[in-house]
């Protein structure tokens, strides 16, 4: 079993839909990271959170430390949100353990 | 302010050869981490450098080695290349080991 599991692996949505991507982890963490990777490889850090909830624009990330679970929500999805979204568990030493990613495709 | 830069962008090598990949961190960052991302997979942590020393290492063989220079730039060296080393190699820099990591565009290595 992987230390960081994401679901779903693939997600297709219509423009405007509310999207949720889930992440479960089995390791101790200092922080949970959500990242976005576009075709070609570039990775952008979206959120780093250790408790509660963070919001940035149409993106919301939540974490439940007791249940070792985090979710990334996208409100009013848009085709430009199409990308791979990756969850990563951040250890106390700073190393990141990544999930395999969720490939999101938003259709106009 | 330039972000994290990596060179080269693409590289093709043959089995048994050696390769050196380079990374310049974001201005002000002193910690550099390297990751390997195979096709269709999430990145895997290789190692992290701080103050010119390897501070942490993932589950990679000794064929993978690195270096950090006084200006905080870093190199990743891979010896005796295998077909399985073909991947996107990502460098990330941060202010501190647990801070947000900023990723470079990656170097795509193909081993034939």
CSV table of C-alpha atoms in Angstrom, one decimal:
chain,number,residue,atom,x,y,z
A,1,UNK,CA,0.0,0.0,0.0
A,2,UNK,CA,1.3,3.4,-1.0
A,3,UNK,CA,2.0,5.9,1.9
A,4,UNK,CA,0.0,8.6,0.0
A,5,UNK,CA,-3.1,7.5,-1.9
A,6,UNK,CA,-5.2,9.8,-4.1
A,7,UNK,CA,-8.6,9.4,-5.6
A,8,UNK,CA,-9.8,9.5,-8.3
A,9,UNK,CA,-6.9,8.8,-10.6
A,10,UNK,CA,-8.7,10.5,-13.5
A,11,UNK,CA,-11.5,13.0,-13.4
A,12,UNK,CA,-13.4,14.6,-16.3
A,13,UNK,CA,-15.7,17.5,-15.5
A,14,UNK,CA,-17.8,20.0,-17.3
A,15,UNK,CA,-16.9,23.7,-17.0
A,16,UNK,CA,-18.5,25.2,-14.0
A,17,UNK,CA,-18.7,22.0,-11.9
A,18,UNK,CA,-17.5,21.7,-8.4
A,19,UNK,CA,-14.6,19.3,-8.1
A,20,UNK,CA,-13.2,17.3,-5.2
A,21,UNK,CA,-9.9,15.4,-5.1
A,22,UNK,CA,-9.1,13.2,-2.1
A,23,UNK,CA,-5.9,12.3,-0.5
A,24,UNK,CA,-5.2,9.8,2.3
A,25,UNK,CA,-1.8,9.3,4.0
A,26,UNK,CA,-0.4,6.7,6.4
A,27,UNK,CA,2.7,8.5,7.5
A,28,UNK,CA,3.3,11.2,10.1
A,29,UNK,CA,3.5,14.6,8.6
A,30,UNK,CA,4.5,18.1,9.4
A,31,UNK,CA,2.4,19.5,6.6
A,32,UNK,CA,0.3,18.3,3.6
A,33,UNK,CA,1.1,19.8,0.3
A,34,UNK,CA,-1.1,20.1,-2.8
A,35,UNK,CA,0.7,20.8,-6.1
A,36,UNK,CA,-0.4,21.3,-9.7
A,37,UNK,CA,1.5,19.8,-12.6
A,38,UNK,CA,0.9,20.9,-16.2
A,39,UNK,CA,1.8,18.9,-19.4
A,40,UNK,CA,5.5,19.4,-19.9
A,41,UNK,CA,6.3,18.9,-16.2
A,42,UNK,CA,6.3,22.2,-14.4
A,43,UNK,CA,5.1,21.8,-10.8
A,44,UNK,CA,3.5,24.6,-8.9
A,45,UNK,CA,2.8,24.5,-5.1
A,46,UNK,CA,-0.8,25.3,-4.4
A,47,UNK,CA,-1.1,24.8,-0.7
A,48,UNK,CA,0.8,23.7,2.3
A,49,UNK,CA,-1.3,23.0,5.3
A,50,UNK,CA,-1.0,21.4,8.7
A,51,UNK,CA,-4.5,21.9,10.0
A,52,UNK,CA,-8.0,23.2,9.1
A,53,UNK,CA,-8.6,24.9,5.7
A,54,UNK,CA,-7.0,27.2,3.3
A,55,UNK,CA,-8.5,29.1,0.4
A,56,UNK,CA,-6.9,30.7,-2.6
A,57,UNK,CA,-9.3,32.0,-5.3
A,58,UNK,CA,-11.4,29.1,-6.5
A,59,UNK,CA,-9.3,26.5,-4.7
A,60,UNK,CA,-9.9,25.3,-1.2
A,61,UNK,CA,-7.8,22.7,0.7
A,62,UNK,CA,-8.9,21.0,3.9
A,63,UNK,CA,-7.2,18.5,6.2
A,64,UNK,CA,-8.3,16.2,8.9
A,65,UNK,CA,-5.3,15.3,10.9
A,66,UNK,CA,-7.0,12.7,13.0
A,67,UNK,CA,-8.3,10.8,10.0
A,68,UNK,CA,-5.2,11.5,7.9
A,69,UNK,CA,-7.2,12.8,5.1
A,70,UNK,CA,-7.1,15.9,2.9
A,71,UNK,CA,-9.3,17.2,0.1
A,72,UNK,CA,-8.7,19.7,-2.7
A,73,UNK,CA,-11.8,21.5,-4.0
A,74,UNK,CA,-12.2,23.5,-7.1
A,75,UNK,CA,-15.3,25.7,-7.4
A,76,UNK,CA,-16.7,26.9,-10.8
A,77,UNK,CA,-14.1,24.7,-12.7
A,78,UNK,CA,-12.7,26.1,-15.9
A,79,UNK,CA,-10.8,24.4,-18.8
A,80,UNK,CA,-7.6,26.1,-17.7
A,81,UNK,CA,-7.8,24.1,-14.4
A,82,UNK,CA,-7.0,21.0,-16.5
A,83,UNK,CA,-3.8,19.5,-15.0
A,84,UNK,CA,-2.5,16.8,-12.8
A,85,UNK,CA,-3.1,17.6,-9.1
A,86,UNK,CA,-0.7,15.9,-6.7
A,87,UNK,CA,-0.9,15.5,-3.0
A,88,UNK,CA,2.4,15.1,-1.0
A,89,UNK,CA,3.0,14.3,2.6
A,90,UNK,CA,5.7,16.5,4.1
A,91,UNK,CA,7.9,14.9,6.7
A,92,UNK,CA,9.6,16.7,9.6
A,93,UNK,CA,12.9,16.7,7.7
A,94,UNK,CA,11.3,18.3,4.7
A,95,UNK,CA,11.2,15.4,2.3
A,96,UNK,CA,8.0,15.0,0.4
A,97,UNK,CA,6.2,11.7,-0.3
A,98,UNK,CA,4.0,12.1,-3.3
A,99,UNK,CA,0.8,10.5,-4.4
A,100,UNK,CA,0.5,9.4,-8.0
A,101,UNK,CA,-1.6,12.4,-8.9
A,102,UNK,CA,-5.1,13.0,-10.2
A,103,UNK,CA,-5.5,13.9,-13.8
A,104,UNK,CA,-8.2,16.5,-14.2
A,105,UNK,CA,-9.8,17.4,-17.5
A,106,UNK,CA,-12.4,20.2,-17.6
A,107,UNK,CA,-14.4,20.3,-20.8
A,108,UNK,CA,-15.9,23.6,-22.1
B,1,UNK,CA,13.5,37.5,-9.7
B,2,UNK,CA,14.3,34.3,-11.5
B,3,UNK,CA,12.7,31.2,-10.2
B,4,UNK,CA,14.3,27.8,-10.0
B,5,UNK,CA,16.2,27.0,-13.2
B,6,UNK,CA,17.5,23.6,-14.4
B,7,UNK,CA,19.8,22.6,-17.2
B,8,UNK,CA,19.7,21.0,-19.6
B,9,UNK,CA,16.1,20.7,-20.6
B,10,UNK,CA,16.4,17.4,-22.4
B,11,UNK,CA,19.2,14.8,-22.5
B,12,UNK,CA,19.7,11.5,-24.2
B,13,UNK,CA,22.3,9.1,-23.0
B,14,UNK,CA,23.1,5.4,-23.5
B,15,UNK,CA,23.3,2.7,-20.9
B,16,UNK,CA,26.5,2.8,-18.8
B,17,UNK,CA,27.1,6.5,-19.3
B,18,UNK,CA,27.2,9.1,-16.7
B,19,UNK,CA,25.1,12.3,-16.5
B,20,UNK,CA,25.2,15.6,-14.6
B,21,UNK,CA,22.1,17.7,-14.1
B,22,UNK,CA,22.2,21.2,-12.8
B,23,UNK,CA,19.9,23.3,-10.7
B,24,UNK,CA,20.0,27.0,-9.6
B,25,UNK,CA,17.7,27.7,-6.7
B,26,UNK,CA,15.3,30.6,-6.3
B,27,UNK,CA,17.0,33.7,-5.0
B,28,UNK,CA,17.4,33.6,-1.2
B,29,UNK,CA,16.8,29.9,-1.0
B,30,UNK,CA,19.5,27.7,0.6
B,31,UNK,CA,17.9,24.2,0.5
B,32,UNK,CA,17.7,22.1,-2.7
B,33,UNK,CA,15.9,18.9,-3.1
B,34,UNK,CA,16.0,16.5,-6.1
B,35,UNK,CA,13.2,14.3,-7.3
B,36,UNK,CA,12.8,11.6,-10.0
B,37,UNK,CA,9.5,11.3,-11.8
B,38,UNK,CA,8.9,8.3,-14.0
B,39,UNK,CA,6.2,8.5,-16.6
B,40,UNK,CA,2.7,8.4,-15.1
B,41,UNK,CA,4.0,8.4,-11.6
B,42,UNK,CA,4.4,10.9,-8.8
B,43,UNK,CA,7.8,12.3,-8.1
B,44,UNK,CA,10.2,10.2,-5.8
B,45,UNK,CA,12.5,12.0,-3.4
B,46,UNK,CA,16.2,11.4,-4.2
B,47,UNK,CA,18.0,13.7,-1.7
B,48,UNK,CA,18.1,17.1,-0.1
B,49,UNK,CA,21.1,19.5,0.2
B,50,UNK,CA,21.7,22.2,2.7
B,51,UNK,CA,24.9,24.1,3.5
B,52,UNK,CA,26.7,22.0,0.9
B,53,UNK,CA,25.9,18.8,2.7
B,54,UNK,CA,23.5,16.0,1.9
B,55,UNK,CA,21.0,16.2,4.7
B,56,UNK,CA,18.5,13.5,3.7
B,57,UNK,CA,18.3,10.7,1.2
B,58,UNK,CA,15.5,8.7,-0.3
B,59,UNK,CA,15.7,5.1,-1.4
B,60,UNK,CA,18.1,5.5,-4.3
B,61,UNK,CA,21.3,3.6,-5.0
B,62,UNK,CA,24.8,5.1,-4.6
B,63,UNK,CA,24.9,5.6,-8.4
B,64,UNK,CA,22.9,8.8,-7.6
B,65,UNK,CA,25.1,11.4,-6.0
B,66,UNK,CA,25.0,15.2,-5.7
B,67,UNK,CA,26.7,18.3,-4.7
B,68,UNK,CA,25.8,21.8,-3.5
B,69,UNK,CA,28.0,24.7,-4.1
B,70,UNK,CA,28.6,27.8,-1.9
B,71,UNK,CA,26.1,29.8,-4.0
B,72,UNK,CA,23.5,27.1,-3.2
B,73,UNK,CA,23.3,25.8,-6.8
B,74,UNK,CA,23.3,22.0,-7.0
B,75,UNK,CA,24.2,19.1,-9.3
B,76,UNK,CA,22.8,15.6,-9.5
B,77,UNK,CA,25.1,13.0,-10.9
B,78,UNK,CA,24.0,9.6,-12.0
B,79,UNK,CA,26.6,6.9,-12.9
B,80,UNK,CA,26.3,3.7,-14.9
B,81,UNK,CA,23.0,4.7,-16.3
B,82,UNK,CA,20.2,2.1,-16.7
B,83,UNK,CA,17.2,2.1,-18.9
B,84,UNK,CA,15.1,2.6,-15.8
B,85,UNK,CA,16.8,5.9,-15.0
B,86,UNK,CA,14.8,7.4,-17.9
B,87,UNK,CA,12.6,10.0,-16.2
B,88,UNK,CA,11.9,13.7,-15.5
B,89,UNK,CA,14.3,14.9,-12.9
B,90,UNK,CA,13.0,17.8,-10.8
B,91,UNK,CA,14.8,20.2,-8.6
B,92,UNK,CA,13.1,22.2,-5.9
B,93,UNK,CA,14.4,24.9,-3.6
B,94,UNK,CA,13.1,26.3,-0.3
B,95,UNK,CA,14.0,28.7,2.4
B,96,UNK,CA,14.0,26.0,5.0
B,97,UNK,CA,13.7,22.2,4.8
B,98,UNK,CA,10.0,22.4,5.8
B,99,UNK,CA,9.0,25.5,3.9
B,100,UNK,CA,7.1,25.6,0.6
B,101,UNK,CA,9.2,24.1,-2.2
B,102,UNK,CA,9.5,25.9,-5.5
B,103,UNK,CA,10.1,23.5,-8.5
B,104,UNK,CA,12.1,24.0,-11.6
B,105,UNK,CA,10.9,22.9,-15.0
B,106,UNK,CA,12.8,19.7,-14.9
B,107,UNK,CA,15.3,17.8,-17.0
B,108,UNK,CA,13.9,15.0,-19.1
B,109,UNK,CA,16.5,12.2,-19.3
B,110,UNK,CA,16.2,9.4,-21.8
B,111,UNK,CA,18.5,6.4,-21.5
B,112,UNK,CA,18.8,4.3,-24.7
